[in-house]
Amino acid sequence: MNYLLNLPFVAKMAPDDYVGFTFFVGCMAMMAASVFFFLSMNNFDKKWRTSILVSGLITFIAAVHYWYMRDYWAAFEDSPTFFRYVDWILTVPLMCVEFYLILKVAGAKKSLMWRLILLSVVMLVTGYLGEAVYREQAQIWGLISGIAYFVIVYDIWLGSAKKLAVEAGGYILKAHKTLCWFVLVGWSIYPIGYMAGTPGWYDGIFGGLSLDVIYNIGDAINKIGFGLVIYTLAVNVSSKKEA
């Protein structure tokens, strides 16, 4: 029975601990997605392997952080804000890179990729400052973060990224539109979570919500969903070539 002493410590989870449940499910779902993306890479030519690899890295990085966040929540029952933003500062820019990778066929330049990455970093850094450092000015930092978010939305829906997607047409345009909807609708969950966890004029609207449940559900949907869109695009383009 001594081998039982070597097992990792597993904290007891209450039946109504919905936050802990979403941390656990999110961790396992994103780890499973990572395995799927990594193992499917060799099914595609070089042009799509990088995109699939990035999709796998996004979910793998998130899964590792969710492992730590799950344990942090179990130990302290407090929101693991620091770990969450470390996760986002790595994965969200990679999600922006996906736009560049699928639009390369239409002549996308690296300037598009770096612009989206810079905007995402501004969005996240200011969000962290408002949520964890300067909570008294959370509304101001949240506004700056929101502006960066809406510039990203504009760029992919109406700006240069949209023009490139239209030029590419076909499956590229379809995938681009789907990713745009993820950013517009799926990413909107994060401002809601931000307002649920910080003081401001919005207390009466979002004050009763659990920001961790919102963030956990949003992460799983957005990161796995992004990868599945890229995977579907690679499958469709490969099938078209074979036909």
mmCIF file of C-alpha atoms in Angstrom:
data_model
loop_
_atom_site.group_PDB
_atom_site.id
_atom_site.type_symbol
_atom_site.label_atom_id
_atom_site.label_comp_id
_atom_site.label_asym_id
_atom_site.label_seq_id
_atom_site.Cartn_x
_atom_site.Cartn_y
_atom_site.Cartn_z
ATOM 1 C CA MET A 1 0.000 0.000 0.000
ATOM 2 C CA ASN A 2 3.029 2.291 0.194
ATOM 3 C CA TYR A 3 2.648 3.103 -3.501
ATOM 4 C CA LEU A 4 -0.492 5.041 -2.621
ATOM 5 C CA LEU A 5 1.671 7.526 -0.733
ATOM 6 C CA ASN A 6 3.442 8.377 -3.979
ATOM 7 C CA LEU A 7 0.272 9.368 -5.791
ATOM 8 C CA PRO A 8 -0.161 13.105 -6.471
ATOM 9 C CA PHE A 9 -2.288 14.909 -3.928
ATOM 10 C CA VAL A 10 -5.873 15.207 -5.129
ATOM 11 C CA ALA A 11 -7.985 17.802 -3.355
ATOM 12 C CA LYS A 12 -11.521 16.874 -2.498
ATOM 13 C CA MET A 13 -14.029 18.674 -4.697
ATOM 14 C CA ALA A 14 -17.444 19.644 -3.368
ATOM 15 C CA PRO A 15 -20.423 18.474 -5.464
ATOM 16 C CA ASP A 16 -21.485 22.083 -6.032
ATOM 17 C CA ASP A 17 -18.008 23.412 -6.841
ATOM 18 C CA TYR A 18 -18.826 24.455 -10.392
ATOM 19 C CA VAL A 19 -15.673 26.530 -10.718
ATOM 20 C CA GLY A 20 -13.452 23.565 -9.839
ATOM 21 C CA PHE A 21 -15.474 21.389 -12.203
ATOM 22 C CA THR A 22 -14.942 23.769 -15.142
ATOM 23 C CA PHE A 23 -11.206 23.979 -14.374
ATOM 24 C CA PHE A 24 -10.950 20.188 -14.459
ATOM 25 C CA VAL A 25 -13.059 19.734 -17.598
ATOM 26 C CA GLY A 26 -11.296 22.613 -19.347
ATOM 27 C CA CYS A 27 -7.891 21.095 -18.601
ATOM 28 C CA MET A 28 -8.824 17.654 -19.931
ATOM 29 C CA ALA A 29 -10.699 18.988 -22.973
ATOM 30 C CA MET A 30 -7.790 21.132 -24.097
ATOM 31 C CA MET A 31 -5.260 18.372 -23.461
ATOM 32 C CA ALA A 32 -7.364 16.007 -25.586
ATOM 33 C CA ALA A 33 -7.581 18.657 -28.323
ATOM 34 C CA SER A 34 -3.788 19.067 -28.250
ATOM 35 C CA VAL A 35 -3.242 15.348 -28.748
ATOM 36 C CA PHE A 36 -5.712 15.362 -31.634
ATOM 37 C CA PHE A 37 -4.076 18.317 -33.395
ATOM 38 C CA PHE A 38 -0.517 17.043 -32.934
ATOM 39 C CA LEU A 39 -1.337 13.537 -34.183
ATOM 40 C CA SER A 40 -3.188 14.878 -37.238
ATOM 41 C CA MET A 41 -0.345 17.097 -38.453
ATOM 42 C CA ASN A 42 1.184 14.481 -40.755
ATOM 43 C CA ASN A 43 -2.102 14.152 -42.644
ATOM 44 C CA PHE A 44 -1.501 17.500 -44.334
ATOM 45 C CA ASP A 45 1.168 19.100 -46.502
ATOM 46 C CA LYS A 46 3.699 21.590 -45.157
ATOM 47 C CA LYS A 47 1.526 24.609 -45.844
ATOM 48 C CA TRP A 48 -1.031 23.510 -43.245
ATOM 49 C CA ARG A 49 1.181 21.737 -40.745
ATOM 50 C CA THR A 50 2.275 25.009 -39.187
ATOM 51 C CA SER A 51 -1.328 26.091 -38.679
ATOM 52 C CA ILE A 52 -2.251 22.764 -37.094
ATOM 53 C CA LEU A 53 0.890 22.909 -34.933
ATOM 54 C CA VAL A 54 -0.057 26.384 -33.671
ATOM 55 C CA SER A 55 -3.570 25.120 -32.883
ATOM 56 C CA GLY A 56 -2.073 22.291 -30.855
ATOM 57 C CA LEU A 57 0.301 24.652 -29.044
ATOM 58 C CA ILE A 58 -2.585 26.949 -28.101
ATOM 59 C CA THR A 59 -4.582 24.171 -26.467
ATOM 60 C CA PHE A 60 -1.489 22.528 -24.930
ATOM 61 C CA ILE A 61 -0.302 25.752 -23.281
ATOM 62 C CA ALA A 62 -3.826 26.325 -21.989
ATOM 63 C CA ALA A 63 -4.087 22.751 -20.671
ATOM 64 C CA VAL A 64 -0.835 23.109 -18.696
ATOM 65 C CA HIS A 65 -1.976 26.384 -17.162
ATOM 66 C CA TYR A 66 -5.390 24.955 -16.375
ATOM 67 C CA TRP A 67 -3.666 22.134 -14.502
ATOM 68 C CA TYR A 68 -1.990 24.699 -12.259
ATOM 69 C CA MET A 69 -5.110 26.870 -12.013
ATOM 70 C CA ARG A 70 -7.192 23.870 -10.993
ATOM 71 C CA ASP A 71 -4.776 23.091 -8.149
ATOM 72 C CA TYR A 72 -4.599 26.768 -7.152
ATOM 73 C CA TRP A 73 -8.380 26.951 -6.925
ATOM 74 C CA ALA A 74 -8.536 23.706 -4.940
ATOM 75 C CA ALA A 75 -5.959 25.009 -2.451
ATOM 76 C CA PHE A 76 -7.163 28.597 -1.995
ATOM 77 C CA GLU A 77 -10.615 28.867 -3.618
ATOM 78 C CA ASP A 78 -9.429 32.121 -5.135
ATOM 79 C CA SER A 79 -9.333 33.212 -8.766
ATOM 80 C CA PRO A 80 -5.895 32.359 -10.293
ATOM 81 C CA THR A 81 -5.657 35.694 -12.105
ATOM 82 C CA PHE A 82 -1.883 35.651 -12.536
ATOM 83 C CA PHE A 83 -1.790 32.162 -14.100
ATOM 84 C CA ARG A 84 -4.725 33.020 -16.340
ATOM 85 C CA TYR A 85 -3.072 36.089 -17.800
ATOM 86 C CA VAL A 86 0.217 34.233 -18.306
ATOM 87 C CA ASP A 87 -1.809 31.703 -20.305
ATOM 88 C CA TRP A 88 -3.523 34.418 -22.334
ATOM 89 C CA ILE A 89 -0.342 36.407 -23.056
ATOM 90 C CA LEU A 90 0.987 33.254 -24.767
ATOM 91 C CA THR A 91 -2.133 31.824 -26.420
ATOM 92 C CA VAL A 92 -4.081 34.881 -27.609
ATOM 93 C CA PRO A 93 -1.224 36.215 -29.798
ATOM 94 C CA LEU A 94 -0.926 32.705 -31.251
ATOM 95 C CA MET A 95 -4.626 32.839 -32.107
ATOM 96 C CA CYS A 96 -3.913 36.092 -33.947
ATOM 97 C CA VAL A 97 -1.071 34.346 -35.809
ATOM 98 C CA GLU A 98 -3.652 31.901 -37.190
ATOM 99 C CA PHE A 99 -5.254 34.719 -39.193
ATOM 100 C CA TYR A 100 -1.918 35.462 -40.841
ATOM 101 C CA LEU A 101 -1.188 31.800 -41.562
ATOM 102 C CA ILE A 102 -4.461 31.133 -43.373
ATOM 103 C CA LEU A 103 -4.265 34.424 -45.295
ATOM 104 C CA LYS A 104 -0.697 33.898 -46.558
ATOM 105 C CA VAL A 105 -2.128 32.342 -49.713
ATOM 106 C CA ALA A 106 -3.728 35.710 -50.491
ATOM 107 C CA GLY A 107 -0.488 37.601 -49.919
ATOM 108 C CA ALA A 108 -0.791 38.521 -46.243
ATOM 109 C CA LYS A 109 2.323 40.278 -44.972
ATOM 110 C CA LYS A 110 3.973 39.824 -41.602
ATOM 111 C CA SER A 111 2.973 43.380 -40.726
ATOM 112 C CA LEU A 112 -0.614 42.124 -40.383
ATOM 113 C CA MET A 113 0.505 39.424 -37.969
ATOM 114 C CA TRP A 114 2.593 41.796 -35.841
ATOM 115 C CA ARG A 115 -0.184 44.390 -35.729
ATOM 116 C CA LEU A 116 -2.691 41.848 -34.454
ATOM 117 C CA ILE A 117 -0.147 40.490 -31.954
ATOM 118 C CA LEU A 118 0.625 44.002 -30.648
ATOM 119 C CA LEU A 119 -3.067 44.823 -30.248
ATOM 120 C CA SER A 120 -3.688 41.555 -28.400
ATOM 121 C CA VAL A 121 -0.768 42.247 -26.023
ATOM 122 C CA VAL A 122 -2.100 45.758 -25.309
ATOM 123 C CA MET A 123 -5.544 44.278 -24.694
ATOM 124 C CA LEU A 124 -4.182 41.714 -22.232
ATOM 125 C CA VAL A 125 -1.650 43.873 -20.376
ATOM 126 C CA THR A 126 -4.169 46.640 -19.731
ATOM 127 C CA GLY A 127 -6.750 44.036 -18.748
ATOM 128 C CA TYR A 128 -4.344 42.570 -16.192
ATOM 129 C CA LEU A 129 -3.517 46.002 -14.796
ATOM 130 C CA GLY A 130 -7.198 46.724 -14.270
ATOM 131 C CA GLU A 131 -8.089 43.312 -12.859
ATOM 132 C CA ALA A 132 -5.089 42.637 -10.616
ATOM 133 C CA VAL A 133 -2.987 45.775 -10.042
ATOM 134 C CA TYR A 134 -5.014 48.977 -10.233
ATOM 135 C CA ARG A 135 -8.469 47.720 -9.383
ATOM 136 C CA GLU A 136 -9.619 51.201 -8.328
ATOM 137 C CA GLN A 137 -9.137 52.293 -11.946
ATOM 138 C CA ALA A 138 -10.495 49.062 -13.426
ATOM 139 C CA GLN A 139 -12.959 50.946 -15.619
ATOM 140 C CA ILE A 140 -10.199 53.018 -17.237
ATOM 141 C CA TRP A 141 -7.895 50.065 -17.905
ATOM 142 C CA GLY A 142 -10.869 48.040 -19.105
ATOM 143 C CA LEU A 143 -11.746 50.801 -21.572
ATOM 144 C CA ILE A 144 -8.217 50.784 -23.032
ATOM 145 C CA SER A 145 -8.310 46.991 -23.261
ATOM 146 C CA GLY A 146 -11.709 47.184 -24.952
ATOM 147 C CA ILE A 147 -10.463 49.694 -27.531
ATOM 148 C CA ALA A 148 -7.614 47.351 -28.506
ATOM 149 C CA TYR A 149 -10.127 44.506 -28.793
ATOM 150 C CA PHE A 150 -12.433 46.487 -31.074
ATOM 151 C CA VAL A 151 -9.518 47.507 -33.312
ATOM 152 C CA ILE A 152 -8.778 43.788 -33.755
ATOM 153 C CA VAL A 153 -12.445 43.176 -34.541
ATOM 154 C CA TYR A 154 -12.453 45.999 -37.089
ATOM 155 C CA ASP A 155 -9.268 44.767 -38.765
ATOM 156 C CA ILE A 156 -10.495 41.216 -39.280
ATOM 157 C CA TRP A 157 -14.107 42.092 -40.143
ATOM 158 C CA LEU A 158 -13.670 45.223 -42.260
ATOM 159 C CA GLY A 159 -9.963 45.991 -42.579
ATOM 160 C CA SER A 160 -6.992 44.544 -44.426
ATOM 161 C CA ALA A 161 -7.514 41.001 -43.131
ATOM 162 C CA LYS A 162 -11.061 40.952 -44.517
ATOM 163 C CA LYS A 163 -9.864 42.177 -47.932
ATOM 164 C CA LEU A 164 -7.271 39.408 -48.113
ATOM 165 C CA ALA A 165 -9.858 36.802 -47.153
ATOM 166 C CA VAL A 166 -12.199 38.003 -49.911
ATOM 167 C CA GLU A 167 -9.348 37.804 -52.427
ATOM 168 C CA ALA A 168 -8.602 34.226 -51.363
ATOM 169 C CA GLY A 169 -12.279 33.218 -51.463
ATOM 170 C CA GLY A 170 -13.527 29.631 -51.151
ATOM 171 C CA TYR A 171 -12.662 27.685 -48.018
ATOM 172 C CA ILE A 172 -10.223 30.390 -46.862
ATOM 173 C CA LEU A 173 -12.960 33.020 -46.787
ATOM 174 C CA LYS A 174 -15.335 30.641 -45.034
ATOM 175 C CA ALA A 175 -12.761 29.789 -42.355
ATOM 176 C CA HIS A 176 -11.874 33.456 -41.921
ATOM 177 C CA LYS A 177 -15.518 34.359 -41.348
ATOM 178 C CA THR A 178 -15.869 31.617 -38.755
ATOM 179 C CA LEU A 179 -12.754 32.798 -36.889
ATOM 180 C CA CYS A 180 -14.121 36.346 -37.024
ATOM 181 C CA TRP A 181 -17.304 35.191 -35.318
ATOM 182 C CA PHE A 182 -15.228 33.517 -32.614
ATOM 183 C CA VAL A 183 -13.446 36.824 -31.979
ATOM 184 C CA LEU A 184 -16.626 38.913 -32.064
ATOM 185 C CA VAL A 185 -18.903 36.607 -30.052
ATOM 186 C CA GLY A 186 -16.576 34.149 -28.292
ATOM 187 C CA TRP A 187 -14.049 36.734 -27.110
ATOM 188 C CA SER A 188 -16.854 38.986 -25.844
ATOM 189 C CA ILE A 189 -17.127 36.548 -22.930
ATOM 190 C CA TYR A 190 -13.858 37.928 -21.539
ATOM 191 C CA PRO A 191 -15.043 41.529 -21.057
ATOM 192 C CA ILE A 192 -18.073 40.098 -19.261
ATOM 193 C CA GLY A 193 -15.774 38.103 -16.995
ATOM 194 C CA TYR A 194 -13.638 41.212 -16.454
ATOM 195 C CA MET A 195 -16.666 43.237 -15.386
ATOM 196 C CA ALA A 196 -17.859 40.405 -13.155
ATOM 197 C CA GLY A 197 -14.560 40.469 -11.267
ATOM 198 C CA THR A 198 -13.830 44.207 -11.013
ATOM 199 C CA PRO A 199 -15.662 47.149 -9.410
ATOM 200 C CA GLY A 200 -17.391 49.729 -11.575
ATOM 201 C CA TRP A 201 -20.644 51.142 -12.909
ATOM 202 C CA TYR A 202 -21.482 47.633 -14.176
ATOM 203 C CA ASP A 203 -21.709 46.058 -10.699
ATOM 204 C CA GLY A 204 -25.468 45.783 -10.871
ATOM 205 C CA ILE A 205 -25.326 43.989 -14.239
ATOM 206 C CA PHE A 206 -22.480 41.493 -13.912
ATOM 207 C CA GLY A 207 -21.657 41.602 -10.199
ATOM 208 C CA GLY A 208 -23.388 38.313 -9.370
ATOM 209 C CA LEU A 209 -21.644 36.246 -12.033
ATOM 210 C CA SER A 210 -18.664 33.956 -11.411
ATOM 211 C CA LEU A 211 -15.824 35.290 -13.544
ATOM 212 C CA ASP A 212 -13.914 31.983 -13.379
ATOM 213 C CA VAL A 213 -16.814 29.955 -14.777
ATOM 214 C CA ILE A 214 -17.221 32.536 -17.554
ATOM 215 C CA TYR A 215 -13.514 32.520 -18.367
ATOM 216 C CA ASN A 216 -13.220 28.720 -18.243
ATOM 217 C CA ILE A 217 -16.146 28.125 -20.582
ATOM 218 C CA GLY A 218 -14.937 30.866 -22.919
ATOM 219 C CA ASP A 219 -11.401 29.479 -23.036
ATOM 220 C CA ALA A 220 -12.507 25.960 -23.897
ATOM 221 C CA ILE A 221 -14.905 27.093 -26.620
ATOM 222 C CA ASN A 222 -12.592 29.651 -28.202
ATOM 223 C CA LYS A 223 -9.287 27.791 -28.147
ATOM 224 C CA ILE A 224 -10.587 24.395 -29.179
ATOM 225 C CA GLY A 225 -12.993 26.008 -31.636
ATOM 226 C CA PHE A 226 -10.210 28.022 -33.282
ATOM 227 C CA GLY A 227 -8.208 24.846 -33.779
ATOM 228 C CA LEU A 228 -11.144 22.925 -35.207
ATOM 229 C CA VAL A 229 -11.797 25.684 -37.749
ATOM 230 C CA ILE A 230 -8.163 25.491 -38.908
ATOM 231 C CA TYR A 231 -8.304 21.683 -38.994
ATOM 232 C CA THR A 232 -11.530 21.738 -41.058
ATOM 233 C CA LEU A 233 -9.983 24.223 -43.471
ATOM 234 C CA ALA A 234 -6.920 21.990 -43.940
ATOM 235 C CA VAL A 235 -9.139 18.946 -44.523
ATOM 236 C CA ASN A 236 -11.316 20.773 -47.056
ATOM 237 C CA VAL A 237 -8.382 22.187 -49.039
ATOM 238 C CA SER A 238 -6.571 18.825 -49.027
ATOM 239 C CA SER A 239 -9.733 17.017 -50.183
ATOM 240 C CA LYS A 240 -10.225 19.543 -52.977
ATOM 241 C CA LYS A 241 -6.683 18.924 -54.249
ATOM 242 C CA GLU A 242 -7.153 15.168 -54.212
ATOM 243 C CA ALA A 243 -10.398 15.508 -56.146
#
